[in-house]
Short mmCIF file of C-alpha atoms in Angstrom, two decimals:
data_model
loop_
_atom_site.label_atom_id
_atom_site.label_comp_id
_atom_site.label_asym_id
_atom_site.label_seq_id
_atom_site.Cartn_x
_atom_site.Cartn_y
_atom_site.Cartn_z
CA UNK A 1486 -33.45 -29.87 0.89
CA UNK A 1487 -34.01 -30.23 -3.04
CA UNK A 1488 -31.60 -27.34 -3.43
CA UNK A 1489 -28.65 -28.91 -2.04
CA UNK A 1490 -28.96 -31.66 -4.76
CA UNK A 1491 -27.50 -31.92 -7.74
CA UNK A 1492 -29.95 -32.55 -10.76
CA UNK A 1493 -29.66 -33.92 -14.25
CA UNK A 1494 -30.15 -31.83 -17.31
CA UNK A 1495 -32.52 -33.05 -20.34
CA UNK A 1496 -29.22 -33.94 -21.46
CA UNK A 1497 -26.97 -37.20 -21.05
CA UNK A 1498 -24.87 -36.88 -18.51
CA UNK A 1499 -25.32 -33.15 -17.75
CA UNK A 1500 -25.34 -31.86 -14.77
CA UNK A 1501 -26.46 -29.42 -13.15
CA UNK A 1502 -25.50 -27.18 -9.96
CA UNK A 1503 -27.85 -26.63 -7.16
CA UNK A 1504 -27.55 -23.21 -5.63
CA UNK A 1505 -25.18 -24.67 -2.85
CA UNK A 1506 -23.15 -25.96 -5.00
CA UNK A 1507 -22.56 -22.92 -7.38
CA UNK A 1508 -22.10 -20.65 -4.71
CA UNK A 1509 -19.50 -23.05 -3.32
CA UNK A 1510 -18.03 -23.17 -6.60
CA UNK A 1511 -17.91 -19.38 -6.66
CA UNK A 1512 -16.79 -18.92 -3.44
CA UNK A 1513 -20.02 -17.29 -2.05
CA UNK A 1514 -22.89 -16.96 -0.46
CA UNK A 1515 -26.05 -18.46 -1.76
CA UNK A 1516 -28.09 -14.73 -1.80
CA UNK A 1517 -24.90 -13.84 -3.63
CA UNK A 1518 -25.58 -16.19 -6.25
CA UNK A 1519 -29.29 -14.91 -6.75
CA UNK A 1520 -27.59 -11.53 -7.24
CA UNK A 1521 -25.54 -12.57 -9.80
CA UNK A 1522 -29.38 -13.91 -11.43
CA UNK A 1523 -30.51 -10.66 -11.00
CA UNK A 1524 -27.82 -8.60 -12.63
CA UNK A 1525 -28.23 -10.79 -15.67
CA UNK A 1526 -24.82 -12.61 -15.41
CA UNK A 1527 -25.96 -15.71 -14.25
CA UNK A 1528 -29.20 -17.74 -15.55
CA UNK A 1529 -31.20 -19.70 -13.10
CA UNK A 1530 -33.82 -22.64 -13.70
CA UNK A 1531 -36.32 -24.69 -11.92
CA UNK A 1532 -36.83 -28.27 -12.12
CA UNK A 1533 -39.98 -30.02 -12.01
CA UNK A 1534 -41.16 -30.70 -9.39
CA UNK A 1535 -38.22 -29.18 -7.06
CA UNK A 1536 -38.33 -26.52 -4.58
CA UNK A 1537 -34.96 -24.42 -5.60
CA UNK A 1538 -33.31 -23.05 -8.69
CA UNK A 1539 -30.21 -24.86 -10.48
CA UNK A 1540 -27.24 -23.55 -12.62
CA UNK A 1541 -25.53 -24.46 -16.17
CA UNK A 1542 -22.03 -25.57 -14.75
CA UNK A 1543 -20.52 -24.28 -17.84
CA UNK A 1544 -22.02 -20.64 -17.21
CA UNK A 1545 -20.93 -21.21 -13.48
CA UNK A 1546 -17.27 -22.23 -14.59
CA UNK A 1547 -17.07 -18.70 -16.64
CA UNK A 1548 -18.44 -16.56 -14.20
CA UNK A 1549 -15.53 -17.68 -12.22
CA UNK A 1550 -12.87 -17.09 -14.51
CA UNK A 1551 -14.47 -13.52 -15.00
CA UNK A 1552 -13.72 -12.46 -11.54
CA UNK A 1553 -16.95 -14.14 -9.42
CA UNK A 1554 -14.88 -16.03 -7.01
CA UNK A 1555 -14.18 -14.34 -4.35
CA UNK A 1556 -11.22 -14.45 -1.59
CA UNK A 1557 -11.97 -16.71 1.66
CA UNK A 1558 -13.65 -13.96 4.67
CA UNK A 1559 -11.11 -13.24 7.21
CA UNK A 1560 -12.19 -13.92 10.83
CA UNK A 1561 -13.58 -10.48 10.46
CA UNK A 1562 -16.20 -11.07 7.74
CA UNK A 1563 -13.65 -8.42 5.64
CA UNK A 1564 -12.27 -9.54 2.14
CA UNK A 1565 -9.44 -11.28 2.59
CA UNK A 1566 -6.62 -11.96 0.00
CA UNK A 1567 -3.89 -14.37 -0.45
CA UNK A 1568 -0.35 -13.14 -0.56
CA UNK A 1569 3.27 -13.73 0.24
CA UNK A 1570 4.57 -10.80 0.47
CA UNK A 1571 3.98 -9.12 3.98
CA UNK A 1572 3.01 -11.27 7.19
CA UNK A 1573 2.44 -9.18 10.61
CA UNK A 1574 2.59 -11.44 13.31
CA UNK A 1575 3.06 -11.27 16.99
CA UNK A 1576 4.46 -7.47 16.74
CA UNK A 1577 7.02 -8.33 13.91
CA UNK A 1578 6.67 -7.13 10.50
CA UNK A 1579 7.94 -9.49 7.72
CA UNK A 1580 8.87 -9.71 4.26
CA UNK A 1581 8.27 -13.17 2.73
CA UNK A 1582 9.02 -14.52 6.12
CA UNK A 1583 12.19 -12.04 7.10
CA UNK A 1584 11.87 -9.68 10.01
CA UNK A 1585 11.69 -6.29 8.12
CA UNK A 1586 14.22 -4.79 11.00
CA UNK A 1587 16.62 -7.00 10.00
CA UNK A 1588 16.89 -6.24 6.22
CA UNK A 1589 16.99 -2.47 6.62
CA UNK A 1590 19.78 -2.84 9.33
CA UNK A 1591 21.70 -5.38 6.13
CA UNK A 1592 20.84 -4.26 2.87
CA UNK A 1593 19.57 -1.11 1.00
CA UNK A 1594 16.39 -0.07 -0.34
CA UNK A 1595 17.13 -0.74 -3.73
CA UNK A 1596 18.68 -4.19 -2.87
CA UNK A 1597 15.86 -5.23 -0.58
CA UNK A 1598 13.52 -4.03 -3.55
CA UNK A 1599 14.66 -6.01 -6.18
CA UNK A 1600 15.44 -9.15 -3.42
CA UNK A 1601 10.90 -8.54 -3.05
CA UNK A 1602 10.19 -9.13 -6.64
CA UNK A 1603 12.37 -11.49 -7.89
CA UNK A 1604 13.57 -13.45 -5.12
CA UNK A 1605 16.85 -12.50 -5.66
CA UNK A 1606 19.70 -10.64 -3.55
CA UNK A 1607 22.08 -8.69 -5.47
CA UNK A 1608 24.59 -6.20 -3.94
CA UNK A 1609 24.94 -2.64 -4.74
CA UNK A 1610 21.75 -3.15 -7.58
CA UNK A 1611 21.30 0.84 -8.56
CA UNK A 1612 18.07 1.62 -10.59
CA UNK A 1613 18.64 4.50 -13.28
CA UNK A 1614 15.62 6.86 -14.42
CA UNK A 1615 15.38 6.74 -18.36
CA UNK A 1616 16.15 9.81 -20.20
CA UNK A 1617 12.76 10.17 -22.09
CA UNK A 1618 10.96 9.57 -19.08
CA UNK A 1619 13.01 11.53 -16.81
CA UNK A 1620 13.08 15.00 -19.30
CA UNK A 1621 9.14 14.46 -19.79
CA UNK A 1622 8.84 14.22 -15.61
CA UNK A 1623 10.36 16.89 -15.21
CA UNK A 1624 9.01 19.15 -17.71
CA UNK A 1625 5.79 18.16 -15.64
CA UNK A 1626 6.97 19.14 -12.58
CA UNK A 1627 8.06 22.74 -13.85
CA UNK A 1628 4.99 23.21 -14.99
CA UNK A 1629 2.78 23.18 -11.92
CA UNK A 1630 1.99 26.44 -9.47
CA UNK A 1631 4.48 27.69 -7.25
CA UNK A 1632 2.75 26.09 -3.98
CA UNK A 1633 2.35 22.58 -5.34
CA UNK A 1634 3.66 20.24 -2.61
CA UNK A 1635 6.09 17.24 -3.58
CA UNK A 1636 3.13 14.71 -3.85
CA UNK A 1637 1.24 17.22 -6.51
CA UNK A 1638 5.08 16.97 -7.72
CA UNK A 1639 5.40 12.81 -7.74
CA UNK A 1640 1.60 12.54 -9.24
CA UNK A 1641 2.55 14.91 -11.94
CA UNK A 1642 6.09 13.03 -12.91
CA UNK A 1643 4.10 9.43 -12.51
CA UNK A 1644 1.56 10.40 -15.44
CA UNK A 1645 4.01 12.13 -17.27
CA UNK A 1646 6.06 9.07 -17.22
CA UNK A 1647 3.50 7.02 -18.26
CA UNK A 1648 2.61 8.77 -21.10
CA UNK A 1649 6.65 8.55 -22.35
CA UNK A 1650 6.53 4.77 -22.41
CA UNK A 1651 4.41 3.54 -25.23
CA UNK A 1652 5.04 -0.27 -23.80
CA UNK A 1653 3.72 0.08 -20.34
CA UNK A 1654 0.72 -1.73 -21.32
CA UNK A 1655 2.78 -4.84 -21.24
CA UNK A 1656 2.14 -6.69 -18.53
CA UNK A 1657 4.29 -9.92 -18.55
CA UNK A 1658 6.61 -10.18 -15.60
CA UNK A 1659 9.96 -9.23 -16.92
CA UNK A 1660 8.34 -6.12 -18.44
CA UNK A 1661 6.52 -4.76 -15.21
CA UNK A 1662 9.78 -5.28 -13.17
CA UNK A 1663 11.99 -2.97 -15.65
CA UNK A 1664 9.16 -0.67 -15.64
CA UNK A 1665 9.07 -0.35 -11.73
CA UNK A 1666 13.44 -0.06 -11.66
CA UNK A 1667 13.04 3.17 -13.74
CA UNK A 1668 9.78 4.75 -12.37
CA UNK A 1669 10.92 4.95 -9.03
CA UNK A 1670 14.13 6.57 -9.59
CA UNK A 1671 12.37 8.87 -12.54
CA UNK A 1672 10.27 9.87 -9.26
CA UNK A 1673 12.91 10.49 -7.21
CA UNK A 1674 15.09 12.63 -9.51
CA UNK A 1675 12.00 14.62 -11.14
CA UNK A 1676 11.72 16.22 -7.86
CA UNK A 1677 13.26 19.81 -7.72
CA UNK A 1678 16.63 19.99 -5.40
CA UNK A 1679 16.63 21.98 -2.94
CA UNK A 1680 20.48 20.66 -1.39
CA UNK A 1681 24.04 20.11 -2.55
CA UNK A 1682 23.96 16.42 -4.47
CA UNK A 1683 25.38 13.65 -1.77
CA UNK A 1684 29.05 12.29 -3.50
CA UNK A 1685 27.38 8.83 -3.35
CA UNK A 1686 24.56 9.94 -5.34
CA UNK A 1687 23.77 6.46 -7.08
CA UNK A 1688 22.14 5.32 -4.72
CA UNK A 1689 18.57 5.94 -4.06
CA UNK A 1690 18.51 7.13 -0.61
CA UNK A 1691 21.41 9.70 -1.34
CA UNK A 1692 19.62 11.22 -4.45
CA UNK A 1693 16.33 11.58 -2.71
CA UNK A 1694 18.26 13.72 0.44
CA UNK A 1695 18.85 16.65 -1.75
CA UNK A 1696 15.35 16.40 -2.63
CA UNK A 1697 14.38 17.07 0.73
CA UNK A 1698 16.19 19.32 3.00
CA UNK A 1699 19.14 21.72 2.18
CA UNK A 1700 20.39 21.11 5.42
CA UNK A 1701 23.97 18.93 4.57
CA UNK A 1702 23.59 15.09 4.98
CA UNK A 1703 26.18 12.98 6.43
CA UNK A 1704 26.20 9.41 6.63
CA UNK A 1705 24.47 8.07 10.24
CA UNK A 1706 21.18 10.31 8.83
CA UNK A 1707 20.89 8.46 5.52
CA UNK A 1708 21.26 5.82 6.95
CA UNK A 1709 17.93 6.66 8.99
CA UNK A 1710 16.90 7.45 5.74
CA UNK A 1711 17.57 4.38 3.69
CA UNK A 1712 16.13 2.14 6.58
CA UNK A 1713 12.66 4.20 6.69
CA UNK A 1714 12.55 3.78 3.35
CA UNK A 1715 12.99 -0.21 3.99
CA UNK A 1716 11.01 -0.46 6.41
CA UNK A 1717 7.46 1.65 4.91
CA UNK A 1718 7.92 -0.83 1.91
CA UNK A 1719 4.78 -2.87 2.45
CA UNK A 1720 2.19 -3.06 5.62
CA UNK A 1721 0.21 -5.91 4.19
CA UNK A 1722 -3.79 -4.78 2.86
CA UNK A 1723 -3.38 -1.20 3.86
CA UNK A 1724 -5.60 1.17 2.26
CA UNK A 1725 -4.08 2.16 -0.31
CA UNK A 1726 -2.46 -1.80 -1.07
CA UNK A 1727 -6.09 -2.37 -1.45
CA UNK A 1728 -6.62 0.42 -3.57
CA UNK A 1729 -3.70 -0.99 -5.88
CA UNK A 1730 -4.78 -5.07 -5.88
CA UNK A 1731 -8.46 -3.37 -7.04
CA UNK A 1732 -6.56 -1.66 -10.36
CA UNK A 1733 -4.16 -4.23 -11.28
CA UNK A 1734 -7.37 -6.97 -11.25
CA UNK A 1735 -8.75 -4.99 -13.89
CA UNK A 1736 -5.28 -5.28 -15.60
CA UNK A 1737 -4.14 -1.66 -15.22
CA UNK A 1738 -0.37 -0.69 -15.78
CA UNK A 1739 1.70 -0.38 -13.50
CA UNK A 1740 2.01 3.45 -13.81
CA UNK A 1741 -1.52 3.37 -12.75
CA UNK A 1742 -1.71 1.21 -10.29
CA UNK A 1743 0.81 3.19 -8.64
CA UNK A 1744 -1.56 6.25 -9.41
CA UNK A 1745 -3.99 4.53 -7.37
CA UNK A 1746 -2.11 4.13 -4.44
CA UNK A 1747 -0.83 7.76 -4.62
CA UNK A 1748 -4.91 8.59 -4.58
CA UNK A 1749 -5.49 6.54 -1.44
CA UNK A 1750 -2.25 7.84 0.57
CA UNK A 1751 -3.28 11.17 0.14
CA UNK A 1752 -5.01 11.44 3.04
CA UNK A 1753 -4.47 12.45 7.23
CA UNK A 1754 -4.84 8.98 8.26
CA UNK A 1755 -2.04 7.24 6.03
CA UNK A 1756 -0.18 8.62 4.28
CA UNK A 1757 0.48 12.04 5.65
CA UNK A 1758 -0.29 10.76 9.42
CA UNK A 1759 3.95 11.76 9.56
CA UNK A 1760 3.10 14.98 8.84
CA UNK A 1761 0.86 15.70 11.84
CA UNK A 1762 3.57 13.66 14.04
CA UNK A 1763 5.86 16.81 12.00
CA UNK A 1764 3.92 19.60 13.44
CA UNK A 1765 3.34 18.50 17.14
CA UNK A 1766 6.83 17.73 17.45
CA UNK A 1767 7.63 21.29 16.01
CA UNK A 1768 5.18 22.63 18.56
CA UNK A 1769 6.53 20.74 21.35
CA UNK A 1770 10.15 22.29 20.64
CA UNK A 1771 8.33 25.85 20.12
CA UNK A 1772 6.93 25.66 23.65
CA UNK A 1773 8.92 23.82 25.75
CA UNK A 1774 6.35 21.48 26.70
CA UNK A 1775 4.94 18.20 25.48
CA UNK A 1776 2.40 17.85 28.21
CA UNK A 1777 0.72 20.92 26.99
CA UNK A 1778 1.08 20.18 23.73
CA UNK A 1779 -0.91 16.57 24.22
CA UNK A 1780 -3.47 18.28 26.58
CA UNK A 1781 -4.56 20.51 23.74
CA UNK A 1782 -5.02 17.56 21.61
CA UNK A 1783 -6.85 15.80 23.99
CA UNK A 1784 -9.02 18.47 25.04
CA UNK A 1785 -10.00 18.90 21.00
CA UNK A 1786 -11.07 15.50 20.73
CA UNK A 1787 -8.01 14.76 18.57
CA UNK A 1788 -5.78 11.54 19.03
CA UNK A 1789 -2.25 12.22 19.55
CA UNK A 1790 -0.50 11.85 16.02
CA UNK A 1791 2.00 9.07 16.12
CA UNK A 1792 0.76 6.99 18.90
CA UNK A 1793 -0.83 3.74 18.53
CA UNK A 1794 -1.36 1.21 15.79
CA UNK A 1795 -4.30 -1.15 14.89
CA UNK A 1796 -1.88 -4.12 14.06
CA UNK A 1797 0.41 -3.81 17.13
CA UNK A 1798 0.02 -4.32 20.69
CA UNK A 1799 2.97 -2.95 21.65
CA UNK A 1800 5.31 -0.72 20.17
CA UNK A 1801 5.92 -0.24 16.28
CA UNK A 1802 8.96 -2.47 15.58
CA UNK A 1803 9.52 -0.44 12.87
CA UNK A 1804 9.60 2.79 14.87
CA UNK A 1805 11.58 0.88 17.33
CA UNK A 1806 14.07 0.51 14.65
CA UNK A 1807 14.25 3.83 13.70
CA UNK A 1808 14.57 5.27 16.90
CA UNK A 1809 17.43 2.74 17.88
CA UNK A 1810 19.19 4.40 14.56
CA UNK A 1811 18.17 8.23 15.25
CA UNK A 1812 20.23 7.63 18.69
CA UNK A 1813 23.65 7.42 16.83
CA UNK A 1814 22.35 10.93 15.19
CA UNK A 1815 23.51 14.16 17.44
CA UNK A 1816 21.16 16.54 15.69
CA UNK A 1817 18.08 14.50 16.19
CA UNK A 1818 18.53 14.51 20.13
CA UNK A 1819 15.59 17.44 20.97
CA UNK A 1820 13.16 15.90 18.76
CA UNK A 1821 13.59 12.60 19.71
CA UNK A 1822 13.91 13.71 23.19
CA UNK A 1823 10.73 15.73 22.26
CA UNK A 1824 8.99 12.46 20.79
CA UNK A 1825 9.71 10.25 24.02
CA UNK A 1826 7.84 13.25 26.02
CA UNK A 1827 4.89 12.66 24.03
CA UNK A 1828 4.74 8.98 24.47
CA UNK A 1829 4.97 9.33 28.16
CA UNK A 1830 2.70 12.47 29.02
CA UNK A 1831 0.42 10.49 26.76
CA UNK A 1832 0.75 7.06 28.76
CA UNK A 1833 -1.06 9.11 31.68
CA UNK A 1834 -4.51 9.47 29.71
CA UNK A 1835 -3.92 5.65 27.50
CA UNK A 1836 -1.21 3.22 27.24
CA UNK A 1837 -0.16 3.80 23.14
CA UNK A 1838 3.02 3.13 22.13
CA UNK A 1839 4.47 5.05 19.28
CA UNK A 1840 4.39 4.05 15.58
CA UNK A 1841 6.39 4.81 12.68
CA UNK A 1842 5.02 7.83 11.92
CA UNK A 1843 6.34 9.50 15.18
CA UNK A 1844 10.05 8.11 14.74
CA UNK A 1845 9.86 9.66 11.20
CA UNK A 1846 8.86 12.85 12.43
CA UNK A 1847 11.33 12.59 14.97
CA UNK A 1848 13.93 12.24 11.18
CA UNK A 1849 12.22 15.24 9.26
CA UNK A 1850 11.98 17.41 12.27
CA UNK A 1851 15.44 16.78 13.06
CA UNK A 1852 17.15 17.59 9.33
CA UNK A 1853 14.71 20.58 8.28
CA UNK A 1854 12.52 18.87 6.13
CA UNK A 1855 9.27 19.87 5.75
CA UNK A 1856 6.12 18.36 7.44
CA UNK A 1857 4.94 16.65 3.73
CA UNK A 1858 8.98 14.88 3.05
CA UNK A 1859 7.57 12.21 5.95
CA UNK A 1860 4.61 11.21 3.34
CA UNK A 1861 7.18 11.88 0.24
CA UNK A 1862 9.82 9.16 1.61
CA UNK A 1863 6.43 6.73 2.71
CA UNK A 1864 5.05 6.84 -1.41
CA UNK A 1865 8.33 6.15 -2.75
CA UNK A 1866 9.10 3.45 -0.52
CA UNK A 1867 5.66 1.97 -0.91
CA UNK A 1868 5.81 2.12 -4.41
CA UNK A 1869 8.15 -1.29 -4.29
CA UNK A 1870 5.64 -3.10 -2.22
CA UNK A 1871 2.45 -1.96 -4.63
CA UNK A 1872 4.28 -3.20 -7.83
CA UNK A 1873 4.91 -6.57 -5.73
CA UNK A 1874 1.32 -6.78 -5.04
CA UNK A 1875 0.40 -5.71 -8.69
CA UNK A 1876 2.71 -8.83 -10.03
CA UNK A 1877 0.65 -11.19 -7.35
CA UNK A 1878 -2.63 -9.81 -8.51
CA UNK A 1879 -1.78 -9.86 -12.35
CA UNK A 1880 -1.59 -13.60 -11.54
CA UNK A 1881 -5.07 -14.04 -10.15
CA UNK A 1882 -8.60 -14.09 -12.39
CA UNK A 1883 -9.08 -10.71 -13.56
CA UNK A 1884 -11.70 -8.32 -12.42
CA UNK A 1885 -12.10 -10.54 -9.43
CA UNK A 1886 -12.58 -7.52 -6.62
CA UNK A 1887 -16.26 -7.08 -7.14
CA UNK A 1888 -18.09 -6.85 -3.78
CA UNK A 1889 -21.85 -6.19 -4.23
CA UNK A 1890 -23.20 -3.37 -2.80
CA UNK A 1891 -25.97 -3.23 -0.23
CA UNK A 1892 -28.64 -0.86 -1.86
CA UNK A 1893 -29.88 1.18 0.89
CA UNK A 1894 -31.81 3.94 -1.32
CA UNK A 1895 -36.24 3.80 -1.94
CA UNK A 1896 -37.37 1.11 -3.34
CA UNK A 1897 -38.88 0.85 -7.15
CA UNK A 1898 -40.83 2.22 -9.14
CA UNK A 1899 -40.63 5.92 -7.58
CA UNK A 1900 -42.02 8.25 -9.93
CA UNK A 1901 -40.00 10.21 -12.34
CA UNK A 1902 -38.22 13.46 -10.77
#
């Protein structure tokens, strides 16, 4: 076919691109290519006497650089992205090739944190919420309606903290990490308390517990605590991971990228999926009864919260985790006893093993938190994985994540309305 060839331009020595060949180049399709010709960004031309169009390498070269290449499909046909931060593989979860289990039962969230970003390990690392930052958080936080809930609380302390750091449009490396050691700690602390301060209150875990449940802590429960919070770090391109590698490609701060992850957790099927686990675990205890509990979701049409998980066969590894850890805790005995009923009244109707979202509701049910501190403790945590995903993308082209739509609407000219 003429248009796999490559021609010569009028030119000495020019070349240019048949339609193959830019769309290779670009890492496309070839009807991709024509779409780029007719959104204006790409100029097309016919030789004489050939049968296809051919490209200006030049133009090809900065279409590229302005975001036209795309990622490699996956086997799915769905964008895929390259990254080296989260591998799920043969029902393990792990962080640049360590089992996620195994760093939440050795190190602490702040240490596994700052071991994500930089590479490096260092003991007892404690992040510290600037002053500024932390007043002008607050101040936010105070200001919002009585019935805000703590993620109306953690979006209002982000922007606030944005808008209290005049840099955070500095994106170099070293800048972006001290920017993500104080926001998530400015998070953490602008929430009201509503418990006694922990004695070992510099760490992050400890200060969020107050922050959470009045109930008192003591120290096999934050350890639960500290381990979730390991352990919901990163998922690989979940929704709202996606959500932040979009925003930092257009070179957005981290604040907002961060802002756009909060947007895409807040919803029943991420984010607060914990707190649904919350409430049928609540309504198991209230009634005595799991199997009557799962009938009535089964007979609305609902799916059982907590059960089942697109990237695992089997069981969660990180709920298995958690629940190993909830074990050594006396207090969480009915609702984890209360959680196993669920899995195995629900094993009748479909074999789904539980995820993470059950074993934290199994934590916030047992310590008097409230249904929302499930998706609370998930947002903080994955706050270190979207700032690791932010640094990866601010490496990349910019602006790269443009899919083109599929226009599905009349075709033109329809008249004016």
């Amino acid at each position: 076919m003429a248009d796999q060839r490559t021609t010569q331009d009028d030119g000495p020595g020019e070349r240019r691109l048949s339609t193959r060949e830019a769309a290779d180049r670009l890492g496309v399709k070839p009807e991709t290519v024509y779409a780029y010709v007719s959104r204006g960004q790409l100029t097309s031309r016919r030789e004489p006497g050939g049968r296809g169009s051919t490209f200006d390498p030049g133009e090809i070269e900065a279409l590229a650089r302005r975001g036209g290449r795309r990622e490699p499909s996956g086997p799915g046909g769905e964008l895929a992205f390259r990254t080296g931060i989260t591998l799920i593989d043969r029902g393990h979860c792990y962080f640049r090739g360590v089992d996620a289990t195994e760093l939440a039962a050795h190190y602490r969230f702040e240490e596994v944190a700052e071991w994500l970003w930089t590479g490096e390990l260092r003991r007892g690392i404690h992040f510290t919420a600037p002053p500024d930052a932390l007043s002008a958080a607050r101040r936010a936080v105070r200001a919002l309606p009585d019935h805000s809930g703590q993620m109306d609380q953690l979006r209002a302390a982000l922007i606030a903290a944005a808008a209290a750091d005049p840099l955070r449009f500095d994106l170099s490396e070293e800048a972006v990490l001290g920017t993500a050691r104080c926001l998530i700690p400015t998070l953490v602390d602008a929430l009201p308390a509503v418990g006694t301060p922990h004695r070992g209150a510099g760490r992050l875990a400890w200060r969020l517990w107050p922050r959470l449940t009045a109930q008192p802590p003591d120290e096999a429960t934050l350890r639960v605590l500290d381990a979730a919070l390991v352990l919901l770090i990163d998922h690989d391109l979940a929704v709202s991971t996606l959500a932040v590698r979009v925003a930092a490609s257009a070179r957005a701060h981290p604040y907002a990228i961060v802002s756009a992850g909060f947007g895409a957790l807040d919803g029943t099927l991420h984010g607060a999926a914990s707190g649904l686990a919350h409430r049928m675990l609540l309504d198991v205890l209230d009634r005595g009864s799991a199997a009557a509990v799962v009938a009535d979701h089964l007979r609305a049409g609902r799916t059982v919260p907590g059960l089942g998980h697109r990237v695992y066969p089997g069981e969660d590894p990180r709920a298995r985790a958690l629940f190993a850890l909830l074990e050594d805790v006396p207090r969480a005995r009915p609702a984890l006893t209360a959680a196993r009923e669920v899995i195995t009244t629900a094993a009748r109707h479909t074999e789904l093993p539980a995820n993470v979202d059950l074993a934290l509701a199994v934590l916030t049910v047992a310590t008097g938190m409230p249904a929302e501190a499930g998706e609370t403790v998930f947002a903080l945590a994955r706050t270190v994985g979207w700032i690791a995903h932010a640094l990866e993308e601010y490496a990349e082209p910019p602006v790269r994540v443009r899919p083109t739509g599929q226009y599905t609407g009349p075709r033109p000219p329809q008249p004016l309305p």
